[in-house]
PDB file of C-alpha atoms in Angstrom:
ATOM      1  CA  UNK C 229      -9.534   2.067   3.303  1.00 64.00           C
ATOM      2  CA  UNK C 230      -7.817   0.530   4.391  1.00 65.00           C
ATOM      3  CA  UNK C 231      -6.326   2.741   6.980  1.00 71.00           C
ATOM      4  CA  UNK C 232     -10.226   3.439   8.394  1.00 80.00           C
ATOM      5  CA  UNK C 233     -10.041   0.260   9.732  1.00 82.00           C
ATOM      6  CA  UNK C 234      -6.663  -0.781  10.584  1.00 81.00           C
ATOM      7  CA  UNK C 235      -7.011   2.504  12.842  1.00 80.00           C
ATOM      8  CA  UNK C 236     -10.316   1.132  14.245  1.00 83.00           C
ATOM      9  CA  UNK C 237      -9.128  -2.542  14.551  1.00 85.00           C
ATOM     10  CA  UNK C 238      -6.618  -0.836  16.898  1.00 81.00           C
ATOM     11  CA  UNK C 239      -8.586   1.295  18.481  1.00 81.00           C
ATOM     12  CA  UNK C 240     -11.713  -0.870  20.475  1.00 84.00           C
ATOM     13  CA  UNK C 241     -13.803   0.197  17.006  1.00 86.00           C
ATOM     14  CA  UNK C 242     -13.587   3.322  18.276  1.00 84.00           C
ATOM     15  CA  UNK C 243     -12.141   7.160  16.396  1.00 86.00           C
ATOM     16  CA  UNK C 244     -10.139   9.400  18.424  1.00 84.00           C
ATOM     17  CA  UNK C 245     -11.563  12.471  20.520  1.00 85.00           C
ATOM     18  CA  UNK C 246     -12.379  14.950  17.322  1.00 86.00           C
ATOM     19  CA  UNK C 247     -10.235  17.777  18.917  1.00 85.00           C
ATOM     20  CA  UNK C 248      -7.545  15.328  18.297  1.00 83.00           C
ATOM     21  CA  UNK C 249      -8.317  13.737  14.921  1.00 84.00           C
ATOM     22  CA  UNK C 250      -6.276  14.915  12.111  1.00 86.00           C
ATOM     23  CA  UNK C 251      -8.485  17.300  10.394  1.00 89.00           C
ATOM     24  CA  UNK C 252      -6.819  20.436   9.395  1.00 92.00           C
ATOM     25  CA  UNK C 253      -3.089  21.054   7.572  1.00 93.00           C
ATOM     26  CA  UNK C 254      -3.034  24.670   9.024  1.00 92.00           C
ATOM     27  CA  UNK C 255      -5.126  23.306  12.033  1.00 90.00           C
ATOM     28  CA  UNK C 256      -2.163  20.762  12.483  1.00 90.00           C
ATOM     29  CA  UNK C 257       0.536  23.137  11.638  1.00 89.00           C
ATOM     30  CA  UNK C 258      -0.326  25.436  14.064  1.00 89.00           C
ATOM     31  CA  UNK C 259      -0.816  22.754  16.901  1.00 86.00           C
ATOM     32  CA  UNK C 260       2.807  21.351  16.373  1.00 83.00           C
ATOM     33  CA  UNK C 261       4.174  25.024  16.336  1.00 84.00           C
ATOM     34  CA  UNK C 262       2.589  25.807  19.962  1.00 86.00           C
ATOM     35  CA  UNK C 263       2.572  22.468  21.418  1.00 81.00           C
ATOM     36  CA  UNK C 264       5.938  19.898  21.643  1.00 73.00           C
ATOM     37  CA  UNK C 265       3.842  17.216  22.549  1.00 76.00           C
ATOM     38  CA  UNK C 266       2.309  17.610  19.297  1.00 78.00           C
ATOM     39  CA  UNK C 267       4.072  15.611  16.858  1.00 78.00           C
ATOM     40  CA  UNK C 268       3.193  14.834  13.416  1.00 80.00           C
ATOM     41  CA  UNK C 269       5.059  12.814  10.891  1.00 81.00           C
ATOM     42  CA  UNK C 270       4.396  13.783   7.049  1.00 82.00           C
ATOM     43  CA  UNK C 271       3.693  10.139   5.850  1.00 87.00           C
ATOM     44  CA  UNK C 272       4.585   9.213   2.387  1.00 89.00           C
ATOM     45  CA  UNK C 273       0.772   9.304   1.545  1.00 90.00           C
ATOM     46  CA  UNK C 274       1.336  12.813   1.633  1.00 89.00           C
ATOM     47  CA  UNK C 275       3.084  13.277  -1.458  1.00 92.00           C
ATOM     48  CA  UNK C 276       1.497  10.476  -3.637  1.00 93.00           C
ATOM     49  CA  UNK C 277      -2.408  10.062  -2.431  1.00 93.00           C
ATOM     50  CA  UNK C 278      -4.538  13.062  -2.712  1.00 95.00           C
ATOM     51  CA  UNK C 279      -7.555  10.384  -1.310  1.00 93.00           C
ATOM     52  CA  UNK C 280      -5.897  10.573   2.031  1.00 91.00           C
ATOM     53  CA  UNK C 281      -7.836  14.030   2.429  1.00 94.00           C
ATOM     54  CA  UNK C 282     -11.299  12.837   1.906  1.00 93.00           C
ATOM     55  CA  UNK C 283     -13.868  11.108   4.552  1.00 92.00           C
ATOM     56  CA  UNK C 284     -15.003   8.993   0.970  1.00 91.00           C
ATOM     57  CA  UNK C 285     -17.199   6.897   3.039  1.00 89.00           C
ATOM     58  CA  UNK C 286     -18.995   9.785   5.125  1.00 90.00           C
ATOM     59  CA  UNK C 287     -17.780   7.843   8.861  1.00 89.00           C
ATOM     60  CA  UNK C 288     -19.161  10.138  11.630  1.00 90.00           C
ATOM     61  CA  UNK C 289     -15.946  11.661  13.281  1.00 90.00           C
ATOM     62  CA  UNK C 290     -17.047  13.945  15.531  1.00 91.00           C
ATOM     63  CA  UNK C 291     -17.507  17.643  16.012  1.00 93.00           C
ATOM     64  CA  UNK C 292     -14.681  19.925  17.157  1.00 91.00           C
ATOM     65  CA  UNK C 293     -15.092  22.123  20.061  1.00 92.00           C
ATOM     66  CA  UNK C 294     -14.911  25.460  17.559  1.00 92.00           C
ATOM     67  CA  UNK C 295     -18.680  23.577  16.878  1.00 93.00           C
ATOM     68  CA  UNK C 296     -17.296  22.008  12.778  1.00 92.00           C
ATOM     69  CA  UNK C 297     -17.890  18.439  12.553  1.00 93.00           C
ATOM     70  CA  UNK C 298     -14.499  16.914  11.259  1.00 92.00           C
ATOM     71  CA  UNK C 299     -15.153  15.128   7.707  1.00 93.00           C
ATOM     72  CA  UNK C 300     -12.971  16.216   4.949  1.00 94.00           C
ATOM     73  CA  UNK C 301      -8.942  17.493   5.706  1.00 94.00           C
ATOM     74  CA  UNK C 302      -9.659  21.527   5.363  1.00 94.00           C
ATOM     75  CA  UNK C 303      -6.424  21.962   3.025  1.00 96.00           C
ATOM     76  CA  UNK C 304      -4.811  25.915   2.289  1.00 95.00           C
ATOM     77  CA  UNK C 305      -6.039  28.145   0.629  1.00 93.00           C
ATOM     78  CA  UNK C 306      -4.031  27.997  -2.483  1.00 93.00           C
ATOM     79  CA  UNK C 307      -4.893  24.260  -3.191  1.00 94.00           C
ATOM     80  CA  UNK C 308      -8.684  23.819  -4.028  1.00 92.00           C
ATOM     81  CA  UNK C 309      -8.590  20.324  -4.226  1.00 96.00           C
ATOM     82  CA  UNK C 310      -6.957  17.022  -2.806  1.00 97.00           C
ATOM     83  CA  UNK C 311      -4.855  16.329  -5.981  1.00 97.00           C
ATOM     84  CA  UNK C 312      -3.604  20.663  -6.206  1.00 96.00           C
ATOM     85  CA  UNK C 313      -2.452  19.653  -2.468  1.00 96.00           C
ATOM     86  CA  UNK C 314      -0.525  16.690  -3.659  1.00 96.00           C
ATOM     87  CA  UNK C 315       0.667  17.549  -6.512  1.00 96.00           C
ATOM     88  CA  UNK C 316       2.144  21.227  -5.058  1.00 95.00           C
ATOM     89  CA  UNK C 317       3.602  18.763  -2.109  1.00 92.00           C
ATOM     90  CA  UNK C 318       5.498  16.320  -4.128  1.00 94.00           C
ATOM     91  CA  UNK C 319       6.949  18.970  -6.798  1.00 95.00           C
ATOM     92  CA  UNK C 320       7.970  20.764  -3.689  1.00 93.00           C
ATOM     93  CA  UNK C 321       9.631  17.381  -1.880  1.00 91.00           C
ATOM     94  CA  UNK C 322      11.338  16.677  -5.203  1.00 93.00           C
ATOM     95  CA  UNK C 323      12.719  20.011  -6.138  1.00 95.00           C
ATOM     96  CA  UNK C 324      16.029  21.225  -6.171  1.00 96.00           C
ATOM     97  CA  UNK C 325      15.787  23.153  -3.038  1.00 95.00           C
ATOM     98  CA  UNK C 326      15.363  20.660  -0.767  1.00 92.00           C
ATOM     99  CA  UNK C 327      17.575  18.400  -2.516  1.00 92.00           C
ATOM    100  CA  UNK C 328      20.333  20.591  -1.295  1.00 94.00           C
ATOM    101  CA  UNK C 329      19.004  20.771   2.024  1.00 93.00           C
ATOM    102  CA  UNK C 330      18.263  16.896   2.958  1.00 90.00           C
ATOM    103  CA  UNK C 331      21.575  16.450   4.405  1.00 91.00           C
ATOM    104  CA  UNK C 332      20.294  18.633   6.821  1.00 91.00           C
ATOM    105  CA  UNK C 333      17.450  16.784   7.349  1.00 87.00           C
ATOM    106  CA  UNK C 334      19.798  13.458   7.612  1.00 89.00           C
ATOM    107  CA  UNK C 335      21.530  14.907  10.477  1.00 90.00           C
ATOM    108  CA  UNK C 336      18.622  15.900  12.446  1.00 86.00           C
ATOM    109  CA  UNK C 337      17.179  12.326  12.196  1.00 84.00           C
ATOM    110  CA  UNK C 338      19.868  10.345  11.797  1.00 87.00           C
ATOM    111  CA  UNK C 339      23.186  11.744  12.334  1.00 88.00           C
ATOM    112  CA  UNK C 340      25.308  14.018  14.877  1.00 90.00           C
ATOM    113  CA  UNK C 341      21.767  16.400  15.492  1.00 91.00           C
ATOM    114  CA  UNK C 342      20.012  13.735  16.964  1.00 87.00           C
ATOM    115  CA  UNK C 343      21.028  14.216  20.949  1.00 87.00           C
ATOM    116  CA  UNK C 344      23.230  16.780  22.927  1.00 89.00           C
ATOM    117  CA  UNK C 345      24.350  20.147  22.064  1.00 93.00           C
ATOM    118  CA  UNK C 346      24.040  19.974  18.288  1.00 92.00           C
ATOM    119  CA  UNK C 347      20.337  19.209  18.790  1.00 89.00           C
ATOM    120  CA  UNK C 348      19.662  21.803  21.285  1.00 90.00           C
ATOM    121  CA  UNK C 349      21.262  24.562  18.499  1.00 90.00           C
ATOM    122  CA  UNK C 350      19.208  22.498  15.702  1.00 87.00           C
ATOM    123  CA  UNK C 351      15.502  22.702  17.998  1.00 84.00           C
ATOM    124  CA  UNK C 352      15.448  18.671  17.171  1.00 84.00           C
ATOM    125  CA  UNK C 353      15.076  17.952  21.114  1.00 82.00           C
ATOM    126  CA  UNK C 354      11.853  16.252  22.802  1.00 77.00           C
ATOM    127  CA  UNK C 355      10.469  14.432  25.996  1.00 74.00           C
ATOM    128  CA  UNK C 356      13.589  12.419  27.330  1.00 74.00           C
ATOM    129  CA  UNK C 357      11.027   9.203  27.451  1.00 73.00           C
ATOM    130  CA  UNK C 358      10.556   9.392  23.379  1.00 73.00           C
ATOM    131  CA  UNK C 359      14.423   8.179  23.046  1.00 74.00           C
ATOM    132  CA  UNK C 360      15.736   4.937  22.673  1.00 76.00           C
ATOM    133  CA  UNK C 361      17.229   3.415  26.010  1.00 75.00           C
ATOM    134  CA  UNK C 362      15.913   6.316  28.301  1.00 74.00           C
ATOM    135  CA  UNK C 363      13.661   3.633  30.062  1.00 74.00           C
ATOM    136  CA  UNK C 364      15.102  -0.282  30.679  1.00 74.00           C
ATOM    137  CA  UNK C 365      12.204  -2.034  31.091  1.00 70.00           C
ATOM    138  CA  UNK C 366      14.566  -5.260  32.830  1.00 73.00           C
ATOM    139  CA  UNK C 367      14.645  -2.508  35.492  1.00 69.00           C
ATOM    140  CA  UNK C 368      10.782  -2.439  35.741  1.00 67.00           C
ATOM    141  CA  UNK C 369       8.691  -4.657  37.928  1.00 66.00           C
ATOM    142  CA  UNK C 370       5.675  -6.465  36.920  1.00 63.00           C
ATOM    143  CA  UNK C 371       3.297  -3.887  37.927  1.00 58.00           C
ATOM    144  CA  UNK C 372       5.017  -0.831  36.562  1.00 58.00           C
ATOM    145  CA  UNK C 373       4.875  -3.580  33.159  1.00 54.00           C
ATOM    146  CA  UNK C 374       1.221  -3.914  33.375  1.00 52.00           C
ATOM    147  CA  UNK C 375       0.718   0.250  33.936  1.00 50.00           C
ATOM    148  CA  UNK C 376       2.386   1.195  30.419  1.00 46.00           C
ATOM    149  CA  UNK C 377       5.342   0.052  28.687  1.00 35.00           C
ATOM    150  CA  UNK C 378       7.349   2.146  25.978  1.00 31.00           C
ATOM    151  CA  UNK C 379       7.654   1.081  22.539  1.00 32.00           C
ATOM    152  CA  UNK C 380      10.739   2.315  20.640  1.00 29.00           C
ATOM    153  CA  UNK C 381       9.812   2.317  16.105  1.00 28.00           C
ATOM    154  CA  UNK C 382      12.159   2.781  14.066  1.00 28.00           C
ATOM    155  CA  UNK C 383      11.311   3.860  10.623  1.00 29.00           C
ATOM    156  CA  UNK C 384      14.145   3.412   7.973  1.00 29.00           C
ATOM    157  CA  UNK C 385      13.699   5.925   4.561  1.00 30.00           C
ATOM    158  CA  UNK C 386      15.716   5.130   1.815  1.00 31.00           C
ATOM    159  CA  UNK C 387      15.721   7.560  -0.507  1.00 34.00           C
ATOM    160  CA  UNK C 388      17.084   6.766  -4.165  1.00 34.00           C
ATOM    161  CA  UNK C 389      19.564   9.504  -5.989  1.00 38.00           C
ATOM    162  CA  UNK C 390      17.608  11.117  -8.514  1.00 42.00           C
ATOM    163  CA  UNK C 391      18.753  10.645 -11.971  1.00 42.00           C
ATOM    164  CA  UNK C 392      19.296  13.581 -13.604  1.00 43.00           C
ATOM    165  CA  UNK C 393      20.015  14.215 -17.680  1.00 44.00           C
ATOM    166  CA  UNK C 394      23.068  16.742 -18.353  1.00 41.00           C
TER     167      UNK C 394
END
């Protein structure tokens, strides 16, 4: 809680199709490697709340088609526990490494990457319907409005300089 029932308010009280509930890191991994429709976004809760990863209050979620009922996230092998997963995460997010790399990761999201030739190079391209202005709903008419409409979100990181001691 209380994301088990925002999702639900949302959702006609309902869960999602288990094939498509989030219930695997390597399951997810892999399905975002072979599949471009299949985008994930790793949520700050991934680097802060190891509780994320457990089904605490045993909801019924389904069984895959593989025949495993989904309950608990199955994490890697080399973290045996929620909090091993978390803490390996966030000592990874805030190391050195990818401190050097984030303006990469600025220019993919926000910067010159995000559209045309730079993107193509930098594999950041998707659907042409998931970007901002591809669709002008003025243009629509009220029946095309009632089939679907697209929603643009915009999520805005800030992200502090790290103090470091010299």
């Amino acid at each position: 809680e209380p994301f088990t029932t925002f999702f639900l308010n949302a959702n006609e009280n309902k869960f999602d199709h288990p094939e498509r509930s989030f219930s695997g890191i390597g399951r997810s991994w892999r399905n975002c490697q072979r599949d471009t429709a299949d985008v994930k976004e790793l949520i700050p809760e991934f680097y802060y709340l190891p509780e994320m990863f457990v089904n605490s209050n045993e909801y019924e979620l389904g069984v895959r088609d593989d025949g495993v009922p989904v309950c608990d996230v199955e994490l890697p092998v080399w973290s045996k526990k929620p909090e091993d997963f978390v803490r390996i995460n966030r000592m990874a997010l805030e190391s050195e490494f990818v401190s050097c790399q984030l303006h990469q990761w600025i220019d993919l999201i926000f910067g010159y990457k995000q559209r045309g030739p730079e993107a193509v190079r930098g594999l950041n391209v998707f659907n042409f319907l998931s970007y901002e202005g591809a669709v002008t709903l003025d243009n629509l008419d009220a029946a095309q409005r009632e089939v679907g409409s697209l929603a643009t979100a915009s999520v805005f990181f800030l992200h502090a300089r790290r103090q470091r001691s010299h």
